[in-house]
PDB file of C-alpha atoms and ligand atoms in Angstrom:
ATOM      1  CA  UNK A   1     -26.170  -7.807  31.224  1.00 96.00           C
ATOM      2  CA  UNK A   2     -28.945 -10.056  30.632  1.00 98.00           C
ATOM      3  CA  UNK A   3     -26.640 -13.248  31.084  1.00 98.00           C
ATOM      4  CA  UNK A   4     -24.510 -11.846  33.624  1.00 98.00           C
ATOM      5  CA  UNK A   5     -22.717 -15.099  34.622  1.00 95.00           C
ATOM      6  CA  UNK A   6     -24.664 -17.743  33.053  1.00 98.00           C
ATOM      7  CA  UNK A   7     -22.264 -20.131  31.106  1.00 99.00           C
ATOM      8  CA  UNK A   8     -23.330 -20.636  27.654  1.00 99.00           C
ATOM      9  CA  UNK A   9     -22.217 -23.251  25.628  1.00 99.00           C
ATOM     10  CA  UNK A  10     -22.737 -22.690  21.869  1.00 99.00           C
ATOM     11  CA  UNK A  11     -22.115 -25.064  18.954  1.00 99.00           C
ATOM     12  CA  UNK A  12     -21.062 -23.458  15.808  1.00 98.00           C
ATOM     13  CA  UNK A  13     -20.045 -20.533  16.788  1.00 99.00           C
ATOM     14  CA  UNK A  14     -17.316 -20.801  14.630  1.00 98.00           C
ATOM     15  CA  UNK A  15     -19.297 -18.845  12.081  1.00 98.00           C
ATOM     16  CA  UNK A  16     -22.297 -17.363  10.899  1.00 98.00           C
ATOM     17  CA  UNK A  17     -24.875 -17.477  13.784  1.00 98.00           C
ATOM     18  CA  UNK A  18     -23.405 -19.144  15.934  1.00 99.00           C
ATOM     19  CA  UNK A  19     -20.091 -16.888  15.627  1.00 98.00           C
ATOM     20  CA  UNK A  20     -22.953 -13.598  16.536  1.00 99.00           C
ATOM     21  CA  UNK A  21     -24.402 -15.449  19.401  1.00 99.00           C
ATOM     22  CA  UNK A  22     -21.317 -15.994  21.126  1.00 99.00           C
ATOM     23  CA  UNK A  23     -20.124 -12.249  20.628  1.00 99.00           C
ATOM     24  CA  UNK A  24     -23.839 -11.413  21.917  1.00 99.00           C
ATOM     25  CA  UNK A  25     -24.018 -13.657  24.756  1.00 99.00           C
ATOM     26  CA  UNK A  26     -19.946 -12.681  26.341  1.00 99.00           C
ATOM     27  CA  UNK A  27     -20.932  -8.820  25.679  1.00 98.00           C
ATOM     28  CA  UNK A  28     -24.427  -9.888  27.583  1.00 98.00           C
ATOM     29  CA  UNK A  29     -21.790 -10.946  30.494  1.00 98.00           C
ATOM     30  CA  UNK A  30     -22.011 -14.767  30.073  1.00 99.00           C
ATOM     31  CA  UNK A  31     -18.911 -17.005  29.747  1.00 98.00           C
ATOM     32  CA  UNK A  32     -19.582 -18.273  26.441  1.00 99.00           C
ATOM     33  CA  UNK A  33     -18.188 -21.772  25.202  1.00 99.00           C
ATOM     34  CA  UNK A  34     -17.746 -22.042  21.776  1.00 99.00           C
ATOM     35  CA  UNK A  35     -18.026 -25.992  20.702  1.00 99.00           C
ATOM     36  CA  UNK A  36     -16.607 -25.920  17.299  1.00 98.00           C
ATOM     37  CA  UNK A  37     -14.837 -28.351  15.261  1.00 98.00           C
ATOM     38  CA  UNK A  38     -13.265 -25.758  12.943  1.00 98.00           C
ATOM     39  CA  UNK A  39     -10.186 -24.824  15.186  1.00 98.00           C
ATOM     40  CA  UNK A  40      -9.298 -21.703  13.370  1.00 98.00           C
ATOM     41  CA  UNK A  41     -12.878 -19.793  13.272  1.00 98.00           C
ATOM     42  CA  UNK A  42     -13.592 -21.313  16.956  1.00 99.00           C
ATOM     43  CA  UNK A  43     -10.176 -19.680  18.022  1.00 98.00           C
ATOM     44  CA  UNK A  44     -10.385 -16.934  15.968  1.00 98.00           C
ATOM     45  CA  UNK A  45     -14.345 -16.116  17.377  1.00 99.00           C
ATOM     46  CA  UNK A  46     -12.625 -16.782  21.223  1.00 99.00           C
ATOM     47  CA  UNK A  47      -9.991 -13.979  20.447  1.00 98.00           C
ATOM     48  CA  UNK A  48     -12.209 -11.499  19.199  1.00 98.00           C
ATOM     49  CA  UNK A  49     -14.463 -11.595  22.314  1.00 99.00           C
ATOM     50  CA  UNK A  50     -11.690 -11.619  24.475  1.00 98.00           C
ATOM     51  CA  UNK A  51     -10.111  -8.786  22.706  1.00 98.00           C
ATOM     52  CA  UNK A  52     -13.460  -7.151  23.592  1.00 98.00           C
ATOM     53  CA  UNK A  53     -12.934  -7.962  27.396  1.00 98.00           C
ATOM     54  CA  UNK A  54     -15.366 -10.245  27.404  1.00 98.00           C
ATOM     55  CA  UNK A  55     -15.223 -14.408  28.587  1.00 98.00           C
ATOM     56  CA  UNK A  56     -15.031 -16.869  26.045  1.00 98.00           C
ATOM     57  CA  UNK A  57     -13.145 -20.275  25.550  1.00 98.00           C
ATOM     58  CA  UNK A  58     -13.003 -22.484  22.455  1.00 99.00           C
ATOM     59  CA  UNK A  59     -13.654 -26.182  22.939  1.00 99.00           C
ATOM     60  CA  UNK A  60     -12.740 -28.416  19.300  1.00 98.00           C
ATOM     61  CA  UNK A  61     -16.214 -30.036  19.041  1.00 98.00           C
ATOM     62  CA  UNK A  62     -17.459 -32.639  16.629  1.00 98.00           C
ATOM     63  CA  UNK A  63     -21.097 -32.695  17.732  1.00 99.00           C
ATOM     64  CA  UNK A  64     -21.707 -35.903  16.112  1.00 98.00           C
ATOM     65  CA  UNK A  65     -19.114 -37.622  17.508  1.00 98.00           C
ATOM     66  CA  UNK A  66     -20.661 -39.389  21.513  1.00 98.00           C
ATOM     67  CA  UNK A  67     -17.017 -39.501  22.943  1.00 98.00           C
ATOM     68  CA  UNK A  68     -16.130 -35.937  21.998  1.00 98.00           C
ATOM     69  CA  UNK A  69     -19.072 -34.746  22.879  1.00 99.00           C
ATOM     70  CA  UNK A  70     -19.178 -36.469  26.444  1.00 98.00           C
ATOM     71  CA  UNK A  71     -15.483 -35.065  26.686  1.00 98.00           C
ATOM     72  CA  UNK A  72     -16.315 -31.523  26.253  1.00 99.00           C
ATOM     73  CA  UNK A  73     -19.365 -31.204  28.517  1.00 99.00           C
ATOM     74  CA  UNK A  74     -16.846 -32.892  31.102  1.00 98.00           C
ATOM     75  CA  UNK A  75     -14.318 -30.156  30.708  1.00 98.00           C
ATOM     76  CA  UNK A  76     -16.833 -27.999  31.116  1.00 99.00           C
ATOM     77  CA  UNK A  77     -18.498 -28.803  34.267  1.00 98.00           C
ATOM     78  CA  UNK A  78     -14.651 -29.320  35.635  1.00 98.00           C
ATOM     79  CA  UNK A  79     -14.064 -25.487  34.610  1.00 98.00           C
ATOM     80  CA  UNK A  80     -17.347 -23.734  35.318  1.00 98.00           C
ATOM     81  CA  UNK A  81     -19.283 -26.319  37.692  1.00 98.00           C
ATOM     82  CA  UNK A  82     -22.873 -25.524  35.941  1.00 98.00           C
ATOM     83  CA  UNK A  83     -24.017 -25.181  32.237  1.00 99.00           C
ATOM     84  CA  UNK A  84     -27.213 -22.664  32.573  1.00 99.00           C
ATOM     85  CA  UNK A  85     -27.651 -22.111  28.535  1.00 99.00           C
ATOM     86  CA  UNK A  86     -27.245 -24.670  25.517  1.00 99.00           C
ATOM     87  CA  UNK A  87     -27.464 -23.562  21.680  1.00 99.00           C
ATOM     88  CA  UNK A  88     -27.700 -26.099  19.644  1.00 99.00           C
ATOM     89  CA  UNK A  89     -26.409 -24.342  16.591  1.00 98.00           C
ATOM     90  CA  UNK A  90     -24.107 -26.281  14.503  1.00 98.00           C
ATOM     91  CA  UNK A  91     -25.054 -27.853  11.436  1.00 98.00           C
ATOM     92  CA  UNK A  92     -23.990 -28.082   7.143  1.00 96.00           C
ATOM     93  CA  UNK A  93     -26.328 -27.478   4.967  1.00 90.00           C
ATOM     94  CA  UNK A  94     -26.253 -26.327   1.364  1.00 83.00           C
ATOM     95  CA  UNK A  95     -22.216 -25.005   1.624  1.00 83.00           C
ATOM     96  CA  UNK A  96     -21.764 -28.829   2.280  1.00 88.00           C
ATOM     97  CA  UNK A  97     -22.586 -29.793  -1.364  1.00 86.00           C
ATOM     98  CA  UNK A  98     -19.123 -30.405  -2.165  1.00 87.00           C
ATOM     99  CA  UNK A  99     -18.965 -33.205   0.638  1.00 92.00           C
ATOM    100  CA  UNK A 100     -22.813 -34.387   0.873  1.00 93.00           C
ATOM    101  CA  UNK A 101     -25.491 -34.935  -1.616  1.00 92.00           C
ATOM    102  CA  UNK A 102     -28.233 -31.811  -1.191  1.00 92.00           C
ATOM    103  CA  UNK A 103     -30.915 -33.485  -3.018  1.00 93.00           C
ATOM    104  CA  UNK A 104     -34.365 -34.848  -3.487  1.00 95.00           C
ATOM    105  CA  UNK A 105     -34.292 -38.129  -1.504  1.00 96.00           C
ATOM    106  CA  UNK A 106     -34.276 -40.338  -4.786  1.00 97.00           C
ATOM    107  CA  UNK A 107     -30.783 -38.715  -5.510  1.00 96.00           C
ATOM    108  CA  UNK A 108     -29.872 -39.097  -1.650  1.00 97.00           C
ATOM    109  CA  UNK A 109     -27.253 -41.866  -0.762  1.00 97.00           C
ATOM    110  CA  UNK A 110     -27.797 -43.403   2.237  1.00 98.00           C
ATOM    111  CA  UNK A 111     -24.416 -42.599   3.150  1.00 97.00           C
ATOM    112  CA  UNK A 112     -25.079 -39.218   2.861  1.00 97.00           C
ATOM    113  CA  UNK A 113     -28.223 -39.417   4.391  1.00 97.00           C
ATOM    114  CA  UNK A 114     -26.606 -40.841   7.583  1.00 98.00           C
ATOM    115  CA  UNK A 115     -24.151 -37.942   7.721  1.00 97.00           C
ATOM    116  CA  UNK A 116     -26.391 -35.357   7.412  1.00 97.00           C
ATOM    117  CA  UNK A 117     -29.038 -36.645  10.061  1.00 98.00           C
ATOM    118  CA  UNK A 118     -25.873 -37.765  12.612  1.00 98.00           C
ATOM    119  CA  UNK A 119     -24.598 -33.822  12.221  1.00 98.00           C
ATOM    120  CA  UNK A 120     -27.656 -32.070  12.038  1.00 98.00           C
ATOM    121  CA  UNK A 121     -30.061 -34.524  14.448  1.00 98.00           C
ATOM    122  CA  UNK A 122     -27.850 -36.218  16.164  1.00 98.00           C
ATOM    123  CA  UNK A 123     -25.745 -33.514  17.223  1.00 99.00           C
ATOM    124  CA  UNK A 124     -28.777 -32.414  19.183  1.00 99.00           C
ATOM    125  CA  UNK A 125     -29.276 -35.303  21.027  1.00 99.00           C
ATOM    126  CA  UNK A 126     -26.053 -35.817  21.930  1.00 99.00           C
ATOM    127  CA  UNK A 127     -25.414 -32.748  23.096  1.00 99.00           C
ATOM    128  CA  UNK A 128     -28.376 -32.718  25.138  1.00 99.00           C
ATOM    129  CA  UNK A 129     -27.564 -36.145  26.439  1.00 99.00           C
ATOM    130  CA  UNK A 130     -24.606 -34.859  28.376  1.00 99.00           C
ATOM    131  CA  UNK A 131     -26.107 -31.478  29.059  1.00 99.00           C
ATOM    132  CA  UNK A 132     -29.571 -32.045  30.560  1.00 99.00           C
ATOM    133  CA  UNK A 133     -28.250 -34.552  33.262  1.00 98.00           C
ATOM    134  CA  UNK A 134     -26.068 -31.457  34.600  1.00 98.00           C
ATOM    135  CA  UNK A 135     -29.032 -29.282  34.579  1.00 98.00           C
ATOM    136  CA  UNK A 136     -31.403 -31.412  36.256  1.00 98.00           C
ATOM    137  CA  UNK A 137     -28.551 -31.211  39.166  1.00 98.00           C
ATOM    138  CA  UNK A 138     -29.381 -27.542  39.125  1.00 98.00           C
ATOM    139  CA  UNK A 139     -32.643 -28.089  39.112  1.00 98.00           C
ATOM    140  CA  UNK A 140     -32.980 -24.819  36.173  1.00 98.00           C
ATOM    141  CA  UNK A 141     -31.207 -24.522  32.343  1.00 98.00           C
ATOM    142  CA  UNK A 142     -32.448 -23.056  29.082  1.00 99.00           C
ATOM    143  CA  UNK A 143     -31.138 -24.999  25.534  1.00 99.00           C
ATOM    144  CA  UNK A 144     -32.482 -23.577  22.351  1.00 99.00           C
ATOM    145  CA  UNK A 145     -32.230 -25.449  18.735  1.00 99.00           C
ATOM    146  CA  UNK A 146     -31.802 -24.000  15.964  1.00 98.00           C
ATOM    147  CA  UNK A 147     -33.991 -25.734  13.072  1.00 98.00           C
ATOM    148  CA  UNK A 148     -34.637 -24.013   9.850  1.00 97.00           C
ATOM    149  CA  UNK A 149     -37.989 -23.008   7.842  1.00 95.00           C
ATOM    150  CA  UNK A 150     -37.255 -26.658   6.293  1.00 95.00           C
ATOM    151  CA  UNK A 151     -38.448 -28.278   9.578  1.00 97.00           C
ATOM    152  CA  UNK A 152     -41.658 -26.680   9.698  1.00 97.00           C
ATOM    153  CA  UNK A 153     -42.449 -26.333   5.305  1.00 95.00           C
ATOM    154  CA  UNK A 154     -42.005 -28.591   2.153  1.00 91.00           C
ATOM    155  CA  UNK A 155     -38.819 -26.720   1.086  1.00 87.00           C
ATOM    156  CA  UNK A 156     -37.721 -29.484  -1.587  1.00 86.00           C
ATOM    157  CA  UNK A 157     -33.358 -29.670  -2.728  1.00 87.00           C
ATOM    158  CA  UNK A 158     -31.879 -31.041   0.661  1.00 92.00           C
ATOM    159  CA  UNK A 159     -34.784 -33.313   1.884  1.00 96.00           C
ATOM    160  CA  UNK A 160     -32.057 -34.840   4.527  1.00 97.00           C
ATOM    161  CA  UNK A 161     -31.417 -31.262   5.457  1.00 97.00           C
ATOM    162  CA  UNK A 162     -35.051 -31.192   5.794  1.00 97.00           C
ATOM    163  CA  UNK A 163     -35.399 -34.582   7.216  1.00 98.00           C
ATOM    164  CA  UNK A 164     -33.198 -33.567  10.154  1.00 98.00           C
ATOM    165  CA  UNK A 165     -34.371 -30.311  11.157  1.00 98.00           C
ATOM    166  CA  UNK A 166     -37.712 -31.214  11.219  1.00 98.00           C
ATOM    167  CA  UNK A 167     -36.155 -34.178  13.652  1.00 98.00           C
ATOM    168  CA  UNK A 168     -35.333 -31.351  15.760  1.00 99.00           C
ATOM    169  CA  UNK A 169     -38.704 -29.612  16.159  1.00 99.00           C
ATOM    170  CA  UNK A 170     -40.046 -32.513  16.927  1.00 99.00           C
ATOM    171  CA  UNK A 171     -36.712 -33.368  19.055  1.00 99.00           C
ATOM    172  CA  UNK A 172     -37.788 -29.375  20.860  1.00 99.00           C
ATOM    173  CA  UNK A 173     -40.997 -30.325  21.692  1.00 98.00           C
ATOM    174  CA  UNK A 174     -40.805 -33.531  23.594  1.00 99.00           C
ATOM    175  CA  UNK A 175     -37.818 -32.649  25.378  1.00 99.00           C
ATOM    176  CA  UNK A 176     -40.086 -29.491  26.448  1.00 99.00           C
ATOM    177  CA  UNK A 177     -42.642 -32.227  27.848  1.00 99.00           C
ATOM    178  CA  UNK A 178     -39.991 -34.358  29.436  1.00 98.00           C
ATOM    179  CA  UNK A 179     -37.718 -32.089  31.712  1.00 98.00           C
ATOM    180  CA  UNK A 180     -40.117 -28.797  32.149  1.00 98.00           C
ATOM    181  CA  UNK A 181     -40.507 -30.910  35.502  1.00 98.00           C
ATOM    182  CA  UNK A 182     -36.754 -29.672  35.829  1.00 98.00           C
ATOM    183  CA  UNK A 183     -37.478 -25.880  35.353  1.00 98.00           C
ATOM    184  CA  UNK A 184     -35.428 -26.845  31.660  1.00 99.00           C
ATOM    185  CA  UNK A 185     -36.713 -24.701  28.776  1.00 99.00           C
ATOM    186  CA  UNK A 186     -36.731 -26.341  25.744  1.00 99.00           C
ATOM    187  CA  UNK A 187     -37.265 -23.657  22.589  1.00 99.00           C
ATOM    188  CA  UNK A 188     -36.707 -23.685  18.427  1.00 99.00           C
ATOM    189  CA  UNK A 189     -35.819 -21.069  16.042  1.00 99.00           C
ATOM    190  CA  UNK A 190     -36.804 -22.322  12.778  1.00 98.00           C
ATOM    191  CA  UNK A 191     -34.430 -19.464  10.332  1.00 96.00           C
ATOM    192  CA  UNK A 192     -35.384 -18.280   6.837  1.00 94.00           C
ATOM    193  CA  UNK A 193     -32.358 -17.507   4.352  1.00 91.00           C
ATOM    194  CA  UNK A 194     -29.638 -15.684   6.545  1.00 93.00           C
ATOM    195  CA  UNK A 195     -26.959 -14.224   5.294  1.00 92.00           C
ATOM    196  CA  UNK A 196     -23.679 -16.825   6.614  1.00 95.00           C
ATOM    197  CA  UNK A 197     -21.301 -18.810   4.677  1.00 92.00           C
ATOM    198  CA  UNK A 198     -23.656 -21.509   5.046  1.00 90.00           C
ATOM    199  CA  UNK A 199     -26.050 -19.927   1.844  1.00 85.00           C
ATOM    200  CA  UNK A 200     -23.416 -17.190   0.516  1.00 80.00           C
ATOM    201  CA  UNK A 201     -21.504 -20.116  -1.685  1.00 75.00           C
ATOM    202  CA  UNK A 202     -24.810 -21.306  -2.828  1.00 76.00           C
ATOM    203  CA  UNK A 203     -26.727 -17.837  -4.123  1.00 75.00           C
ATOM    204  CA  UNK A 204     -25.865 -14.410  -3.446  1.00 77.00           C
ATOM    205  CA  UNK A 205     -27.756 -12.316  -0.949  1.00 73.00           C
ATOM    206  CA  UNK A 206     -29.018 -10.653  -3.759  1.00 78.00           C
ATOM    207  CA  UNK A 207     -30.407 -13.681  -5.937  1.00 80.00           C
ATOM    208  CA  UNK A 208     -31.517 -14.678  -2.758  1.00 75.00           C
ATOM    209  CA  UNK A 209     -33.585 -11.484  -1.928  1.00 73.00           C
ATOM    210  CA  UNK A 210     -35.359 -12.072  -5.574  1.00 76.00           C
ATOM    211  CA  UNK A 211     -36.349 -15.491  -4.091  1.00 73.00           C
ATOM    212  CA  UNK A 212     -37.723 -13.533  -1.298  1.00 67.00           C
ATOM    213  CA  UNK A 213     -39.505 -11.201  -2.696  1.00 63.00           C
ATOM    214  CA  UNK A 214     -42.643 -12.428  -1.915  1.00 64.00           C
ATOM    215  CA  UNK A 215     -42.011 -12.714   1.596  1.00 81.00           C
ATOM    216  CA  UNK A 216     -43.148  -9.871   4.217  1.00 91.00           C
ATOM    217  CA  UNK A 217     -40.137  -8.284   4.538  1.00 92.00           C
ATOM    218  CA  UNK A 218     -38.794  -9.141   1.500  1.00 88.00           C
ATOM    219  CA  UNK A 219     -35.365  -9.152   2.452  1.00 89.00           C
ATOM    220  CA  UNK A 220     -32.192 -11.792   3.667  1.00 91.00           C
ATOM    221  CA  UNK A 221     -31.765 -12.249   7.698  1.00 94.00           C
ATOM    222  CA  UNK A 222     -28.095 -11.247   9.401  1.00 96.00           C
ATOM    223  CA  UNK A 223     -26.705 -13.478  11.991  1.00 98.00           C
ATOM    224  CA  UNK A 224     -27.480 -10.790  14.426  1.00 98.00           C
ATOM    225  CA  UNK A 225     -31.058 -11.276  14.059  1.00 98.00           C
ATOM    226  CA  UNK A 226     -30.935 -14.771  14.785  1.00 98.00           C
ATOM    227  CA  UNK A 227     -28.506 -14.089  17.811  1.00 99.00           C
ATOM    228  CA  UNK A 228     -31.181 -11.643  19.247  1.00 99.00           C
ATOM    229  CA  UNK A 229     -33.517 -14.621  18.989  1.00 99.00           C
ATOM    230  CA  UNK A 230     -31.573 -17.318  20.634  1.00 99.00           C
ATOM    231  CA  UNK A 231     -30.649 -14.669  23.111  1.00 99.00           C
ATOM    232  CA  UNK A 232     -34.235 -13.679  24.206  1.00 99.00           C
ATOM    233  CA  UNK A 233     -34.939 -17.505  24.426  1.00 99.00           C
ATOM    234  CA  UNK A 234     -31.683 -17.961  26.866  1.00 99.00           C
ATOM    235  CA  UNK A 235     -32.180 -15.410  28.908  1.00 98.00           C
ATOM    236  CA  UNK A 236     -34.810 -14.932  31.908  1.00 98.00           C
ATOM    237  CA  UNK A 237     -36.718 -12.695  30.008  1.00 98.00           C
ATOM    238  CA  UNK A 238     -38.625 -15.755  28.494  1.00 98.00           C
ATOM    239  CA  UNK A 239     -39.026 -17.784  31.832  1.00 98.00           C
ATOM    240  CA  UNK A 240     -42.359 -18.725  30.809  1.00 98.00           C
ATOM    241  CA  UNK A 241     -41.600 -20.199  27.507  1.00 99.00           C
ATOM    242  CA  UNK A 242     -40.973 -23.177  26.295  1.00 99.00           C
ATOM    243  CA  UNK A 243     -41.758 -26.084  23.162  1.00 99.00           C
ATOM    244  CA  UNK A 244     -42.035 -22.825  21.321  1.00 99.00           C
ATOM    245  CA  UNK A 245     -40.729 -23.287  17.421  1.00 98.00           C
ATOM    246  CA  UNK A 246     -40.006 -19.867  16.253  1.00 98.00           C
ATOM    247  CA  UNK A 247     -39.433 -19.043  12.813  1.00 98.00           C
ATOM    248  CA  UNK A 248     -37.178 -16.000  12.745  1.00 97.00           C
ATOM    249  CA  UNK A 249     -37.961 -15.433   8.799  1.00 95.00           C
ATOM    250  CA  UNK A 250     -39.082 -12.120   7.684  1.00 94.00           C
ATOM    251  CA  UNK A 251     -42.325 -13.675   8.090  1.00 95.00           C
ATOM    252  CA  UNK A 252     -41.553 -15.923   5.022  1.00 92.00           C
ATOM    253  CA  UNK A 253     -43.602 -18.860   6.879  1.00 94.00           C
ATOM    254  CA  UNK A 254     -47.284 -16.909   6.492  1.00 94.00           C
ATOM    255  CA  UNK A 255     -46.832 -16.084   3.016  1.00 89.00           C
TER     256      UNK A 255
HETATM  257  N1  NAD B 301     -27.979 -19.625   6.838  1.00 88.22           N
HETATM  258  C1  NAD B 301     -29.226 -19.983   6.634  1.00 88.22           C
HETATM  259  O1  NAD B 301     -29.879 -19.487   5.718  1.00 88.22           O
HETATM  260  C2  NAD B 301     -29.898 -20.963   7.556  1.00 88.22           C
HETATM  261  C3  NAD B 301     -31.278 -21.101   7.430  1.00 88.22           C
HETATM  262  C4  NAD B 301     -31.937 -21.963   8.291  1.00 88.22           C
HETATM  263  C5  NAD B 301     -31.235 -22.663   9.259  1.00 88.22           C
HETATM  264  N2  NAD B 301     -29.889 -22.519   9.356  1.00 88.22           N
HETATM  265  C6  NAD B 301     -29.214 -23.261  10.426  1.00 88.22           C
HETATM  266  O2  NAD B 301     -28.525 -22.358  11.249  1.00 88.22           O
HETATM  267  C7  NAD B 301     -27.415 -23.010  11.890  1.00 88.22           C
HETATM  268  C8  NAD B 301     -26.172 -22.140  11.769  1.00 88.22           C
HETATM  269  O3  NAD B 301     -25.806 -22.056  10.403  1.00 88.22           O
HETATM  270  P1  NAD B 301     -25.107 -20.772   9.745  1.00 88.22           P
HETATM  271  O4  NAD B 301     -26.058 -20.206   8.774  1.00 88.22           O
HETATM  272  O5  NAD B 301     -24.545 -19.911  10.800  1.00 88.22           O
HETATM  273  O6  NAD B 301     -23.969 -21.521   8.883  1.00 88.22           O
HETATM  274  P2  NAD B 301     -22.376 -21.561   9.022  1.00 88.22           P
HETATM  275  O7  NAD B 301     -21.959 -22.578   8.051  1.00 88.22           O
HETATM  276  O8  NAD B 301     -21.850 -20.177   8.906  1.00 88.22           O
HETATM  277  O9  NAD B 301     -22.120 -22.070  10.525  1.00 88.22           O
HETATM  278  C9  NAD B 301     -22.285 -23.398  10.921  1.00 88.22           C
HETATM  279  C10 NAD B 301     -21.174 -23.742  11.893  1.00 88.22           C
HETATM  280  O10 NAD B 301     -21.391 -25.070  12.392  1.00 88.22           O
HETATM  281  C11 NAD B 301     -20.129 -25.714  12.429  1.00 88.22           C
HETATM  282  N3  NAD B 301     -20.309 -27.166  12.400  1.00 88.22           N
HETATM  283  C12 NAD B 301     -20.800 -27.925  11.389  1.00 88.22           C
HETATM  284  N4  NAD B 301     -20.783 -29.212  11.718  1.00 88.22           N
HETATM  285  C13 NAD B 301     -20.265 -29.297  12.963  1.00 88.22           C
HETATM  286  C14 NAD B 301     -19.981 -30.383  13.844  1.00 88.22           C
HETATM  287  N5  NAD B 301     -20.192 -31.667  13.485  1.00 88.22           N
HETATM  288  N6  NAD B 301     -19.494 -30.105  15.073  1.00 88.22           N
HETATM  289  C15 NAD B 301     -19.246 -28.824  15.442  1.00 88.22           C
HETATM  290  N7  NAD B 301     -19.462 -27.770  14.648  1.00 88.22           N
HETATM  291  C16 NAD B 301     -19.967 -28.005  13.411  1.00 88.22           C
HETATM  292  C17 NAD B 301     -19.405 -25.203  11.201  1.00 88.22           C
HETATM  293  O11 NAD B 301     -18.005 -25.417  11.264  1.00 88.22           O
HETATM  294  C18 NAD B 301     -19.790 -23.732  11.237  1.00 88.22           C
HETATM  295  O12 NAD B 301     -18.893 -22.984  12.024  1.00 88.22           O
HETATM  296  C19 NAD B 301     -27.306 -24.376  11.201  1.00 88.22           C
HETATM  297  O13 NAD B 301     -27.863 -25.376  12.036  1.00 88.22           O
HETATM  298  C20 NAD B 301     -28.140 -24.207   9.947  1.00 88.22           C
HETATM  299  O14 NAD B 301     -28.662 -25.430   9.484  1.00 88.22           O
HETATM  300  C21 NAD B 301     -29.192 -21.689   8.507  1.00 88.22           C
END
């Protein structure tokens, strides 16, 4: 029970990592939020930990959206009075091609550009714009980002995928500089290919394993492996961290 009654709010966790978080984090005894704007997988992810007798509530979510946003953190502090953990998980990425241009910047629409950054960046701050105010009430909170190897190397294809994640490394670090005062951790996990809907319509796990071959491990994350990540960063376990940015990668980022 390494959250035993924190409350955890996690965005995403509709799906993919975020979706293994939230199962981690209720079966680690916390009451898990799941901010979501798909209302079937968010419902769908609060049933199954339920089911498993743990706590869990689904909140529709549009990070990007300020009002929303401001709404949900409201409900929250009206249901659970404190907000100890934040995962800032959500985000599109390559599965959004259909919707959003994934491209070098000189193919990039500034349309699309905005999109991308206000989903991927500015879900971020706005989450932690209603978030850190409660914390710094309780004088203590832990909120880990999760970035991607694109925020920390020159992976070319999505460079406003890029653009934005490494937005929030940088985003990590100073908010590790500005409210450590508070006792609020501020980490990163930058992930290398992991196996979620987010890459599975783009490659398979097995094209993307060939891309990977050179890496240490030479092999595709699971969500679980991220979720042990964000978990170790949540918990109390890494009271003396934070500004770290983690790449959770197979060790993809030495090669
Ligand atoms: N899968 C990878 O290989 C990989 C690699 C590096 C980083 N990441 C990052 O990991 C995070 C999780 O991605 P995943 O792989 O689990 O993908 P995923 O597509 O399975 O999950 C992303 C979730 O975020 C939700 N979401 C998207 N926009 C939202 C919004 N505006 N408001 C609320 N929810 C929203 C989606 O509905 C979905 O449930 C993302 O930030 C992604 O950029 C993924």
């Amino acid at each position: 029970m390494r959250l035993k009654e924190k409350v955890a709010i996690i965005t995403g966790a509709g799906s993919g990592q975020g979706k293994a978080s939230a199962k981690l984090f209720a079966s680690e005894g916390a009451k898990v939020v799941i901010a979501e704007w798909n209302e079937e997988n968010g419902k769908q992810v609060e049933e199954e930990i339920r089911a498993a007798g743990h706590e869990a509530i689904f909140m529709k979510t549009d990070v990007s959206n300020e009002e929303n946003v401001r709404n949900v953190i409201n409900q929250v502090v009206e249901r659970y009075g404190r907000i100890d953990i934040l995962f800032n998980n959500a985000g599109i990425g390559f599965s959004a091609r259909s919707k959003y241009t994934m491209a070098p910047l000189l193919e990039t629409p500034l349309e699309d550009w905005n999109q991308i950054l206000g989903i991927n960046l500015n879900g971020v701050y706005l989450m932690a714009k209603y978030t850190v105010p409660i914390m710094i009430k309780q004088q203590g909170g832990s909120i880990v980002n999760n970035s991607s190897l694109n925020g920390i190397l020159g992976v070319t294809g999505a460079d406003a995928y890029t653009a934005s994640k490494g937005g929030v490394v940088a985003l990590t670090r100073v908010m590790a500089v500005d409210y450590g005062k508070h006792n609020i951790r501020v980490n990163c996990i930058c992930p290398g290919a992991i196996d979620t809907p987010m890459i599975a319509e783009v490659l398979s796990v097995e094209e993307i394993a060939k891309n990977y071959e050179a890496g240490p491990l030479g092999r595709v994350g699971k969500p679980e492996e991220i979720a042990n990540a964000a978990l170790f960063l949540s918990s109390d376990e890494s009271s003396y961290i934070t500004g770290l940015i983690m790449p959770v990668d197979g060790g993809w980022h030495v090669v």
